[in-house]
């Protein structure tokens, strides 16, 4: 019985459980969230613009609402840190200049 418990712990020791990893909010889930924020913003603000167009007898507020909703959705997803690259890159900033591998002369 104790041996079975030990094998299960060893098998899961190398990989975090879903949703518990440091970079677990990237990928498909984050993409769908960004898509939802932008489409939702476009729909809501277009509807508000359509209502104002009917009240004020104009024709351009629905388009302004769509642009405002798209910008607001992108801003919201950016502030939730969903539009940044979450892949670990240990070599960022450590590029060497070609020909400078030997060090200073």
PDB file of N, CA and C in Angstrom:
ATOM      1  N   UNK A   1       0.827  -1.192   0.000  1.00  0.00           N
ATOM      2  CA  UNK A   1       0.000   0.000   0.000  1.00  0.00           C
ATOM      3  C   UNK A   1       0.867   1.250   0.000  1.00  0.00           C
ATOM      4  N   UNK A   2       1.897   1.272   0.810  1.00  0.00           N
ATOM      5  CA  UNK A   2       2.767   2.450   0.866  1.00  0.00           C
ATOM      6  C   UNK A   2       3.563   2.597  -0.419  1.00  0.00           C
ATOM      7  N   UNK A   3       3.906   1.465  -1.076  1.00  0.00           N
ATOM      8  CA  UNK A   3       4.648   1.537  -2.336  1.00  0.00           C
ATOM      9  C   UNK A   3       3.831   2.185  -3.435  1.00  0.00           C
ATOM     10  N   UNK A   4       2.534   1.934  -3.466  1.00  0.00           N
ATOM     11  CA  UNK A   4       1.657   2.539  -4.463  1.00  0.00           C
ATOM     12  C   UNK A   4       1.559   4.037  -4.275  1.00  0.00           C
ATOM     13  N   UNK A   5       1.532   4.452  -3.034  1.00  0.00           N
ATOM     14  CA  UNK A   5       1.463   5.886  -2.749  1.00  0.00           C
ATOM     15  C   UNK A   5       2.753   6.568  -3.178  1.00  0.00           C
ATOM     16  N   UNK A   6       3.876   5.909  -2.989  1.00  0.00           N
ATOM     17  CA  UNK A   6       5.169   6.477  -3.360  1.00  0.00           C
ATOM     18  C   UNK A   6       5.265   6.655  -4.873  1.00  0.00           C
ATOM     19  N   UNK A   7       4.778   5.675  -5.648  1.00  0.00           N
ATOM     20  CA  UNK A   7       4.858   5.784  -7.105  1.00  0.00           C
ATOM     21  C   UNK A   7       4.009   6.947  -7.616  1.00  0.00           C
ATOM     22  N   UNK A   8       2.861   7.187  -7.049  1.00  0.00           N
ATOM     23  CA  UNK A   8       2.004   8.280  -7.485  1.00  0.00           C
ATOM     24  C   UNK A   8       2.676   9.629  -7.221  1.00  0.00           C
ATOM     25  N   UNK A   9       3.327   9.786  -6.095  1.00  0.00           N
ATOM     26  CA  UNK A   9       4.024  11.035  -5.788  1.00  0.00           C
ATOM     27  C   UNK A   9       5.191  11.243  -6.736  1.00  0.00           C
ATOM     28  N   UNK A  10       5.933  10.171  -7.069  1.00  0.00           N
ATOM     29  CA  UNK A  10       7.067  10.297  -7.965  1.00  0.00           C
ATOM     30  C   UNK A  10       6.622  10.681  -9.366  1.00  0.00           C
ATOM     31  N   UNK A  11       5.497  10.150  -9.816  1.00  0.00           N
ATOM     32  CA  UNK A  11       5.033  10.434 -11.167  1.00  0.00           C
ATOM     33  C   UNK A  11       4.604  11.886 -11.325  1.00  0.00           C
ATOM     34  N   UNK A  12       4.062  12.480 -10.284  1.00  0.00           N
ATOM     35  CA  UNK A  12       3.588  13.857 -10.401  1.00  0.00           C
ATOM     36  C   UNK A  12       4.580  14.882  -9.885  1.00  0.00           C
ATOM     37  N   UNK A  13       5.749  14.455  -9.462  1.00  0.00           N
ATOM     38  CA  UNK A  13       6.713  15.389  -8.891  1.00  0.00           C
ATOM     39  C   UNK A  13       7.303  16.320  -9.946  1.00  0.00           C
ATOM     40  N   UNK A  14       7.429  15.865 -11.201  1.00  0.00           N
ATOM     41  CA  UNK A  14       8.071  16.664 -12.228  1.00  0.00           C
ATOM     42  C   UNK A  14       7.173  17.699 -12.870  1.00  0.00           C
ATOM     43  N   UNK A  15       5.867  17.510 -12.854  1.00  0.00           N
ATOM     44  CA  UNK A  15       4.979  18.444 -13.517  1.00  0.00           C
ATOM     45  C   UNK A  15       3.917  18.945 -12.550  1.00  0.00           C
ATOM     46  N   UNK A  16       3.641  20.260 -12.596  1.00  0.00           N
ATOM     47  CA  UNK A  16       2.613  20.806 -11.701  1.00  0.00           C
ATOM     48  C   UNK A  16       1.223  20.381 -12.160  1.00  0.00           C
ATOM     49  N   UNK A  17       0.297  20.407 -11.248  1.00  0.00           N
ATOM     50  CA  UNK A  17      -1.088  20.100 -11.578  1.00  0.00           C
ATOM     51  C   UNK A  17      -1.641  21.197 -12.478  1.00  0.00           C
ATOM     52  N   UNK A  18      -2.663  20.895 -13.283  1.00  0.00           N
ATOM     53  CA  UNK A  18      -3.225  21.929 -14.164  1.00  0.00           C
ATOM     54  C   UNK A  18      -3.686  23.146 -13.365  1.00  0.00           C
ATOM     55  N   UNK A  19      -3.276  24.314 -13.835  1.00  0.00           N
ATOM     56  CA  UNK A  19      -3.661  25.549 -13.177  1.00  0.00           C
ATOM     57  C   UNK A  19      -2.736  25.964 -12.054  1.00  0.00           C
ATOM     58  N   UNK A  20      -1.748  25.139 -11.717  1.00  0.00           N
ATOM     59  CA  UNK A  20      -0.853  25.478 -10.617  1.00  0.00           C
ATOM     60  C   UNK A  20       0.536  25.892 -11.078  1.00  0.00           C
ATOM     61  N   UNK A  21       0.820  25.789 -12.374  1.00  0.00           N
ATOM     62  CA  UNK A  21       2.131  26.139 -12.878  1.00  0.00           C
ATOM     63  C   UNK A  21       2.331  27.641 -12.899  1.00  0.00           C
ATOM     64  N   UNK A  22       3.572  28.048 -12.965  1.00  0.00           N
ATOM     65  CA  UNK A  22       3.880  29.470 -12.954  1.00  0.00           C
ATOM     66  C   UNK A  22       3.324  30.167 -14.187  1.00  0.00           C
ATOM     67  N   UNK A  23       3.375  29.494 -15.313  1.00  0.00           N
ATOM     68  CA  UNK A  23       2.924  30.081 -16.569  1.00  0.00           C
ATOM     69  C   UNK A  23       1.658  29.401 -17.064  1.00  0.00           C
ATOM     70  N   UNK A  24       0.763  29.059 -16.180  1.00  0.00           N
ATOM     71  CA  UNK A  24      -0.402  28.271 -16.554  1.00  0.00           C
ATOM     72  C   UNK A  24      -1.499  29.085 -17.219  1.00  0.00           C
ATOM     73  N   UNK A  25      -1.442  30.405 -17.212  1.00  0.00           N
ATOM     74  CA  UNK A  25      -2.538  31.170 -17.794  1.00  0.00           C
ATOM     75  C   UNK A  25      -2.292  31.535 -19.246  1.00  0.00           C
ATOM     76  N   UNK A  26      -1.316  30.970 -19.891  1.00  0.00           N
ATOM     77  CA  UNK A  26      -1.065  31.250 -21.289  1.00  0.00           C
ATOM     78  C   UNK A  26      -1.766  30.254 -22.184  1.00  0.00           C
ATOM     79  N   UNK A  27      -1.570  30.403 -23.472  1.00  0.00           N
ATOM     80  CA  UNK A  27      -2.098  29.441 -24.416  1.00  0.00           C
ATOM     81  C   UNK A  27      -3.544  29.668 -24.788  1.00  0.00           C
ATOM     82  N   UNK A  28      -4.224  28.560 -25.028  1.00  0.00           N
ATOM     83  CA  UNK A  28      -5.592  28.584 -25.537  1.00  0.00           C
ATOM     84  C   UNK A  28      -6.546  29.322 -24.605  1.00  0.00           C
ATOM     85  N   UNK A  29      -6.416  29.081 -23.316  1.00  0.00           N
ATOM     86  CA  UNK A  29      -7.315  29.697 -22.337  1.00  0.00           C
ATOM     87  C   UNK A  29      -7.197  31.225 -22.354  1.00  0.00           C
ATOM     88  N   UNK A  30      -5.976  31.718 -22.395  1.00  0.00           N
ATOM     89  CA  UNK A  30      -5.767  33.168 -22.434  1.00  0.00           C
ATOM     90  C   UNK A  30      -6.256  33.746 -23.753  1.00  0.00           C
ATOM     91  N   UNK A  31      -6.055  33.023 -24.838  1.00  0.00           N
ATOM     92  CA  UNK A  31      -6.536  33.489 -26.133  1.00  0.00           C
ATOM     93  C   UNK A  31      -8.045  33.605 -26.180  1.00  0.00           C
ATOM     94  N   UNK A  32      -8.721  32.630 -25.620  1.00  0.00           N
ATOM     95  CA  UNK A  32     -10.184  32.685 -25.583  1.00  0.00           C
ATOM     96  C   UNK A  32     -10.675  33.816 -24.683  1.00  0.00           C
ATOM     97  N   UNK A  33      -9.944  34.083 -23.614  1.00  0.00           N
ATOM     98  CA  UNK A  33     -10.326  35.180 -22.728  1.00  0.00           C
ATOM     99  C   UNK A  33     -10.173  36.522 -23.435  1.00  0.00           C
ATOM    100  N   UNK A  34      -9.062  36.716 -24.138  1.00  0.00           N
ATOM    101  CA  UNK A  34      -8.842  37.959 -24.888  1.00  0.00           C
ATOM    102  C   UNK A  34      -9.929  38.111 -25.950  1.00  0.00           C
ATOM    103  N   UNK A  35     -10.210  37.029 -26.674  1.00  0.00           N
ATOM    104  CA  UNK A  35     -11.258  37.056 -27.697  1.00  0.00           C
ATOM    105  C   UNK A  35     -12.603  37.444 -27.093  1.00  0.00           C
ATOM    106  N   UNK A  36     -12.928  36.876 -25.943  1.00  0.00           N
ATOM    107  CA  UNK A  36     -14.208  37.170 -25.282  1.00  0.00           C
ATOM    108  C   UNK A  36     -14.287  38.621 -24.838  1.00  0.00           C
ATOM    109  N   UNK A  37     -13.186  39.153 -24.286  1.00  0.00           N
ATOM    110  CA  UNK A  37     -13.178  40.554 -23.857  1.00  0.00           C
ATOM    111  C   UNK A  37     -13.407  41.485 -25.047  1.00  0.00           C
ATOM    112  N   UNK A  38     -12.734  41.229 -26.157  1.00  0.00           N
ATOM    113  CA  UNK A  38     -12.834  42.122 -27.311  1.00  0.00           C
ATOM    114  C   UNK A  38     -14.212  42.013 -27.956  1.00  0.00           C
ATOM    115  N   UNK A  39     -14.694  40.797 -28.189  1.00  0.00           N
ATOM    116  CA  UNK A  39     -16.015  40.631 -28.801  1.00  0.00           C
ATOM    117  C   UNK A  39     -17.111  41.154 -27.873  1.00  0.00           C
ATOM    118  N   UNK A  40     -16.984  40.868 -26.584  1.00  0.00           N
ATOM    119  CA  UNK A  40     -17.964  41.377 -25.631  1.00  0.00           C
ATOM    120  C   UNK A  40     -17.987  42.890 -25.582  1.00  0.00           C
ATOM    121  N   UNK A  41     -16.804  43.506 -25.614  1.00  0.00           N
ATOM    122  CA  UNK A  41     -16.735  44.972 -25.622  1.00  0.00           C
ATOM    123  C   UNK A  41     -17.362  45.563 -26.870  1.00  0.00           C
ATOM    124  N   UNK A  42     -17.095  44.934 -28.015  1.00  0.00           N
ATOM    125  CA  UNK A  42     -17.677  45.417 -29.267  1.00  0.00           C
ATOM    126  C   UNK A  42     -19.203  45.325 -29.209  1.00  0.00           C
ATOM    127  N   UNK A  43     -19.714  44.185 -28.740  1.00  0.00           N
ATOM    128  CA  UNK A  43     -21.172  44.007 -28.686  1.00  0.00           C
ATOM    129  C   UNK A  43     -21.841  44.990 -27.730  1.00  0.00           C
ATOM    130  N   UNK A  44     -21.286  45.117 -26.537  1.00  0.00           N
ATOM    131  CA  UNK A  44     -21.909  45.988 -25.537  1.00  0.00           C
ATOM    132  C   UNK A  44     -21.870  47.448 -25.970  1.00  0.00           C
ATOM    133  N   UNK A  45     -20.707  47.918 -26.397  1.00  0.00           N
ATOM    134  CA  UNK A  45     -20.597  49.333 -26.743  1.00  0.00           C
ATOM    135  C   UNK A  45     -21.271  49.650 -28.067  1.00  0.00           C
ATOM    136  N   UNK A  46     -21.375  48.673 -28.977  1.00  0.00           N
ATOM    137  CA  UNK A  46     -22.162  48.903 -30.193  1.00  0.00           C
ATOM    138  C   UNK A  46     -23.640  49.030 -29.856  1.00  0.00           C
ATOM    139  N   UNK A  47     -24.102  48.219 -28.934  1.00  0.00           N
ATOM    140  CA  UNK A  47     -25.499  48.306 -28.508  1.00  0.00           C
ATOM    141  C   UNK A  47     -25.780  49.657 -27.835  1.00  0.00           C
ATOM    142  N   UNK A  48     -24.853  50.110 -27.024  1.00  0.00           N
ATOM    143  CA  UNK A  48     -25.009  51.438 -26.406  1.00  0.00           C
ATOM    144  C   UNK A  48     -25.007  52.524 -27.485  1.00  0.00           C
ATOM    145  N   UNK A  49     -24.104  52.418 -28.456  1.00  0.00           N
ATOM    146  CA  UNK A  49     -24.063  53.384 -29.562  1.00  0.00           C
ATOM    147  C   UNK A  49     -25.326  53.344 -30.400  1.00  0.00           C
ATOM    148  N   UNK A  50     -25.874  52.138 -30.633  1.00  0.00           N
ATOM    149  CA  UNK A  50     -27.114  52.011 -31.391  1.00  0.00           C
ATOM    150  C   UNK A  50     -28.261  52.700 -30.655  1.00  0.00           C
ATOM    151  N   UNK A  51     -28.315  52.503 -29.338  1.00  0.00           N
ATOM    152  CA  UNK A  51     -29.356  53.163 -28.552  1.00  0.00           C
ATOM    153  C   UNK A  51     -29.232  54.674 -28.587  1.00  0.00           C
ATOM    154  N   UNK A  52     -28.003  55.157 -28.474  1.00  0.00           N
ATOM    155  CA  UNK A  52     -27.794  56.609 -28.546  1.00  0.00           C
ATOM    156  C   UNK A  52     -28.083  57.148 -29.944  1.00  0.00           C
ATOM    157  N   UNK A  53     -27.768  56.349 -30.979  1.00  0.00           N
ATOM    158  CA  UNK A  53     -28.103  56.761 -32.346  1.00  0.00           C
ATOM    159  C   UNK A  53     -29.608  56.941 -32.510  1.00  0.00           C
ATOM    160  N   UNK A  54     -30.370  56.026 -31.943  1.00  0.00           N
ATOM    161  CA  UNK A  54     -31.830  56.142 -32.042  1.00  0.00           C
ATOM    162  C   UNK A  54     -32.353  57.332 -31.246  1.00  0.00           C
ATOM    163  N   UNK A  55     -31.775  57.587 -30.102  1.00  0.00           N
ATOM    164  CA  UNK A  55     -32.226  58.724 -29.289  1.00  0.00           C
ATOM    165  C   UNK A  55     -31.847  60.065 -29.897  1.00  0.00           C
ATOM    166  N   UNK A  56     -30.641  60.161 -30.417  1.00  0.00           N
ATOM    167  CA  UNK A  56     -30.122  61.440 -30.908  1.00  0.00           C
ATOM    168  C   UNK A  56     -30.280  61.622 -32.413  1.00  0.00           C
ATOM    169  N   UNK A  57     -30.843  60.610 -33.085  1.00  0.00           N
ATOM    170  CA  UNK A  57     -31.054  60.651 -34.529  1.00  0.00           C
ATOM    171  C   UNK A  57     -29.738  60.875 -35.285  1.00  0.00           C
ATOM    172  N   UNK A  58     -28.736  60.092 -34.922  1.00  0.00           N
ATOM    173  CA  UNK A  58     -27.445  60.116 -35.608  1.00  0.00           C
ATOM    174  C   UNK A  58     -27.191  58.735 -36.207  1.00  0.00           C
ATOM    175  N   UNK A  59     -26.073  58.575 -36.917  1.00  0.00           N
ATOM    176  CA  UNK A  59     -25.777  57.285 -37.542  1.00  0.00           C
ATOM    177  C   UNK A  59     -24.343  56.827 -37.279  1.00  0.00           C
ATOM    178  N   UNK A  60     -23.565  57.548 -36.529  1.00  0.00           N
ATOM    179  CA  UNK A  60     -22.154  57.219 -36.383  1.00  0.00           C
ATOM    180  C   UNK A  60     -21.783  56.689 -35.001  1.00  0.00           C
ATOM    181  N   UNK A  61     -22.641  56.795 -34.040  1.00  0.00           N
ATOM    182  CA  UNK A  61     -22.294  56.385 -32.676  1.00  0.00           C
ATOM    183  C   UNK A  61     -22.160  54.875 -32.528  1.00  0.00           C
ATOM    184  N   UNK A  62     -22.869  54.094 -33.349  1.00  0.00           N
ATOM    185  CA  UNK A  62     -22.727  52.644 -33.280  1.00  0.00           C
ATOM    186  C   UNK A  62     -21.315  52.231 -33.707  1.00  0.00           C
ATOM    187  N   UNK A  63     -20.758  52.894 -34.714  1.00  0.00           N
ATOM    188  CA  UNK A  63     -19.397  52.601 -35.152  1.00  0.00           C
ATOM    189  C   UNK A  63     -18.369  53.062 -34.110  1.00  0.00           C
ATOM    190  N   UNK A  64     -18.599  54.239 -33.546  1.00  0.00           N
ATOM    191  CA  UNK A  64     -17.708  54.720 -32.480  1.00  0.00           C
ATOM    192  C   UNK A  64     -17.768  53.782 -31.274  1.00  0.00           C
ATOM    193  N   UNK A  65     -18.945  53.266 -30.966  1.00  0.00           N
ATOM    194  CA  UNK A  65     -19.082  52.318 -29.869  1.00  0.00           C
ATOM    195  C   UNK A  65     -18.341  51.020 -30.132  1.00  0.00           C
ATOM    196  N   UNK A  66     -18.367  50.555 -31.386  1.00  0.00           N
ATOM    197  CA  UNK A  66     -17.647  49.324 -31.741  1.00  0.00           C
ATOM    198  C   UNK A  66     -16.143  49.504 -31.561  1.00  0.00           C
ATOM    199  N   UNK A  67     -15.620  50.625 -32.020  1.00  0.00           N
ATOM    200  CA  UNK A  67     -14.182  50.886 -31.850  1.00  0.00           C
ATOM    201  C   UNK A  67     -13.817  51.060 -30.382  1.00  0.00           C
ATOM    202  N   UNK A  68     -14.665  51.745 -29.643  1.00  0.00           N
ATOM    203  CA  UNK A  68     -14.419  51.925 -28.217  1.00  0.00           C
ATOM    204  C   UNK A  68     -14.451  50.577 -27.492  1.00  0.00           C
ATOM    205  N   UNK A  69     -15.391  49.723 -27.864  1.00  0.00           N
ATOM    206  CA  UNK A  69     -15.488  48.406 -27.245  1.00  0.00           C
ATOM    207  C   UNK A  69     -14.290  47.527 -27.558  1.00  0.00           C
ATOM    208  N   UNK A  70     -13.793  47.566 -28.800  1.00  0.00           N
ATOM    209  CA  UNK A  70     -12.616  46.787 -29.170  1.00  0.00           C
ATOM    210  C   UNK A  70     -11.385  47.278 -28.413  1.00  0.00           C
ATOM    211  N   UNK A  71     -11.221  48.588 -28.349  1.00  0.00           N
ATOM    212  CA  UNK A  71     -10.082  49.152 -27.620  1.00  0.00           C
ATOM    213  C   UNK A  71     -10.187  48.844 -26.129  1.00  0.00           C
ATOM    214  N   UNK A  72     -11.385  48.943 -25.578  1.00  0.00           N
ATOM    215  CA  UNK A  72     -11.579  48.635 -24.162  1.00  0.00           C
ATOM    216  C   UNK A  72     -11.343  47.168 -23.853  1.00  0.00           C
ATOM    217  N   UNK A  73     -11.763  46.280 -24.737  1.00  0.00           N
ATOM    218  CA  UNK A  73     -11.521  44.851 -24.538  1.00  0.00           C
ATOM    219  C   UNK A  73     -10.046  44.515 -24.588  1.00  0.00           C
ATOM    220  N   UNK A  74      -9.318  45.113 -25.526  1.00  0.00           N
ATOM    221  CA  UNK A  74      -7.882  44.873 -25.586  1.00  0.00           C
ATOM    222  C   UNK A  74      -7.180  45.452 -24.365  1.00  0.00           C
ATOM    223  N   UNK A  75      -7.600  46.638 -23.945  1.00  0.00           N
ATOM    224  CA  UNK A  75      -7.003  47.252 -22.760  1.00  0.00           C
ATOM    225  C   UNK A  75      -7.247  46.380 -21.523  1.00  0.00           C
ATOM    226  N   UNK A  76      -8.452  45.874 -21.388  1.00  0.00           N
ATOM    227  CA  UNK A  76      -8.776  45.026 -20.249  1.00  0.00           C
ATOM    228  C   UNK A  76      -7.950  43.743 -20.256  1.00  0.00           C
ATOM    229  N   UNK A  77      -7.801  43.135 -21.425  1.00  0.00           N
ATOM    230  CA  UNK A  77      -7.003  41.915 -21.491  1.00  0.00           C
ATOM    231  C   UNK A  77      -5.521  42.213 -21.255  1.00  0.00           C
ATOM    232  N   UNK A  78      -5.062  43.377 -21.675  1.00  0.00           N
ATOM    233  CA  UNK A  78      -3.669  43.754 -21.419  1.00  0.00           C
ATOM    234  C   UNK A  78      -3.436  43.998 -19.929  1.00  0.00           C
ATOM    235  N   UNK A  79      -4.391  44.628 -19.275  1.00  0.00           N
ATOM    236  CA  UNK A  79      -4.251  44.898 -17.845  1.00  0.00           C
ATOM    237  C   UNK A  79      -4.361  43.619 -17.013  1.00  0.00           C
ATOM    238  N   UNK A  80      -5.026  42.606 -17.536  1.00  0.00           N
ATOM    239  CA  UNK A  80      -5.078  41.310 -16.855  1.00  0.00           C
ATOM    240  C   UNK A  80      -3.877  40.447 -17.211  1.00  0.00           C
ATOM    241  N   UNK A  81      -2.921  41.028 -17.921  1.00  0.00           N
ATOM    242  CA  UNK A  81      -1.662  40.368 -18.262  1.00  0.00           C
ATOM    243  C   UNK A  81      -1.889  39.147 -19.147  1.00  0.00           C
ATOM    244  N   UNK A  82      -2.831  39.240 -20.081  1.00  0.00           N
ATOM    245  CA  UNK A  82      -3.129  38.119 -20.959  1.00  0.00           C
ATOM    246  C   UNK A  82      -2.501  38.264 -22.332  1.00  0.00           C
ATOM    247  N   UNK A  83      -1.995  39.429 -22.672  1.00  0.00           N
ATOM    248  CA  UNK A  83      -1.446  39.645 -24.001  1.00  0.00           C
ATOM    249  C   UNK A  83       0.067  39.566 -24.036  1.00  0.00           C
ATOM    250  N   UNK A  84       0.671  39.214 -22.937  1.00  0.00           N
ATOM    251  CA  UNK A  84       2.132  39.104 -22.899  1.00  0.00           C
ATOM    252  C   UNK A  84       2.554  37.664 -23.086  1.00  0.00           C
ATOM    253  N   UNK A  85       3.764  37.466 -23.549  1.00  0.00           N
ATOM    254  CA  UNK A  85       4.309  36.127 -23.740  1.00  0.00           C
ATOM    255  C   UNK A  85       4.719  35.569 -22.386  1.00  0.00           C
ATOM    256  N   UNK A  86       4.139  34.430 -22.003  1.00  0.00           N
ATOM    257  CA  UNK A  86       4.416  33.840 -20.699  1.00  0.00           C
ATOM    258  C   UNK A  86       5.353  32.642 -20.773  1.00  0.00           C
ATOM    259  N   UNK A  87       6.045  32.484 -21.883  1.00  0.00           N
ATOM    260  CA  UNK A  87       6.962  31.356 -21.979  1.00  0.00           C
ATOM    261  C   UNK A  87       8.284  31.742 -21.344  1.00  0.00           C
ATOM    262  N   UNK A  88       8.845  30.863 -20.531  1.00  0.00           N
ATOM    263  CA  UNK A  88      10.117  31.194 -19.894  1.00  0.00           C
ATOM    264  C   UNK A  88      11.232  31.254 -20.932  1.00  0.00           C
ATOM    265  N   UNK A  89      12.047  32.280 -20.861  1.00  0.00           N
ATOM    266  CA  UNK A  89      13.164  32.447 -21.780  1.00  0.00           C
ATOM    267  C   UNK A  89      14.399  32.797 -20.964  1.00  0.00           C
ATOM    268  N   UNK A  90      15.187  31.794 -20.573  1.00  0.00           N
ATOM    269  CA  UNK A  90      16.343  32.074 -19.733  1.00  0.00           C
ATOM    270  C   UNK A  90      17.452  32.819 -20.452  1.00  0.00           C
ATOM    271  N   UNK A  91      17.389  32.867 -21.781  1.00  0.00           N
ATOM    272  CA  UNK A  91      18.471  33.499 -22.530  1.00  0.00           C
ATOM    273  C   UNK A  91      18.155  34.920 -22.953  1.00  0.00           C
ATOM    274  N   UNK A  92      17.065  35.489 -22.497  1.00  0.00           N
ATOM    275  CA  UNK A  92      16.735  36.841 -22.948  1.00  0.00           C
ATOM    276  C   UNK A  92      17.740  37.838 -22.379  1.00  0.00           C
ATOM    277  N   UNK A  93      18.211  38.699 -23.239  1.00  0.00           N
ATOM    278  CA  UNK A  93      19.160  39.714 -22.825  1.00  0.00           C
ATOM    279  C   UNK A  93      20.592  39.224 -22.730  1.00  0.00           C
ATOM    280  N   UNK A  94      20.843  37.974 -23.083  1.00  0.00           N
ATOM    281  CA  UNK A  94      22.199  37.448 -22.942  1.00  0.00           C
ATOM    282  C   UNK A  94      22.836  37.147 -24.299  1.00  0.00           C
ATOM    283  N   UNK A  95      22.401  37.851 -25.341  1.00  0.00           N
ATOM    284  CA  UNK A  95      23.017  37.658 -26.652  1.00  0.00           C
ATOM    285  C   UNK A  95      24.404  38.270 -26.665  1.00  0.00           C
ATOM    286  N   UNK A  96      25.294  37.607 -27.336  1.00  0.00           N
ATOM    287  CA  UNK A  96      26.638  38.153 -27.464  1.00  0.00           C
ATOM    288  C   UNK A  96      26.792  38.789 -28.839  1.00  0.00           C
ATOM    289  N   UNK A  97      27.620  39.777 -28.910  1.00  0.00           N
ATOM    290  CA  UNK A  97      27.904  40.428 -30.161  1.00  0.00           C
ATOM    291  C   UNK A  97      28.769  39.502 -31.002  1.00  0.00           C
ATOM    292  N   UNK A  98      28.462  39.351 -32.282  1.00  0.00           N
ATOM    293  CA  UNK A  98      29.291  38.464 -33.116  1.00  0.00           C
ATOM    294  C   UNK A  98      30.752  38.902 -33.094  1.00  0.00           C
ATOM    295  N   UNK A  99      31.634  37.973 -32.850  1.00  0.00           N
ATOM    296  CA  UNK A  99      33.062  38.254 -32.805  1.00  0.00           C
ATOM    297  C   UNK A  99      33.559  38.650 -31.417  1.00  0.00           C
ATOM    298  N   UNK A 100      32.650  38.787 -30.440  1.00  0.00           N
ATOM    299  CA  UNK A 100      33.047  39.217 -29.105  1.00  0.00           C
ATOM    300  C   UNK A 100      33.023  38.054 -28.118  1.00  0.00           C
ATOM    301  N   UNK A 101      33.026  36.822 -28.630  1.00  0.00           N
ATOM    302  CA  UNK A 101      32.966  35.665 -27.735  1.00  0.00           C
ATOM    303  C   UNK A 101      34.252  35.490 -26.932  1.00  0.00           C
ATOM    304  N   UNK A 102      35.360  36.017 -27.427  1.00  0.00           N
ATOM    305  CA  UNK A 102      36.640  35.835 -26.744  1.00  0.00           C
ATOM    306  C   UNK A 102      36.840  36.795 -25.592  1.00  0.00           C
ATOM    307  N   UNK A 103      36.055  37.837 -25.517  1.00  0.00           N
ATOM    308  CA  UNK A 103      36.211  38.808 -24.449  1.00  0.00           C
ATOM    309  C   UNK A 103      36.932  40.044 -24.946  1.00  0.00           C
ATOM    310  N   UNK A 104      37.192  40.980 -24.038  1.00  0.00           N
ATOM    311  CA  UNK A 104      37.878  42.212 -24.440  1.00  0.00           C
ATOM    312  C   UNK A 104      39.334  41.934 -24.826  1.00  0.00           C
ATOM    313  N   UNK A 105      39.865  42.778 -25.702  1.00  0.00           N
ATOM    314  CA  UNK A 105      41.248  42.596 -26.159  1.00  0.00           C
ATOM    315  C   UNK A 105      42.239  43.235 -25.268  1.00  0.00           C
TER     316      UNK A 105
END
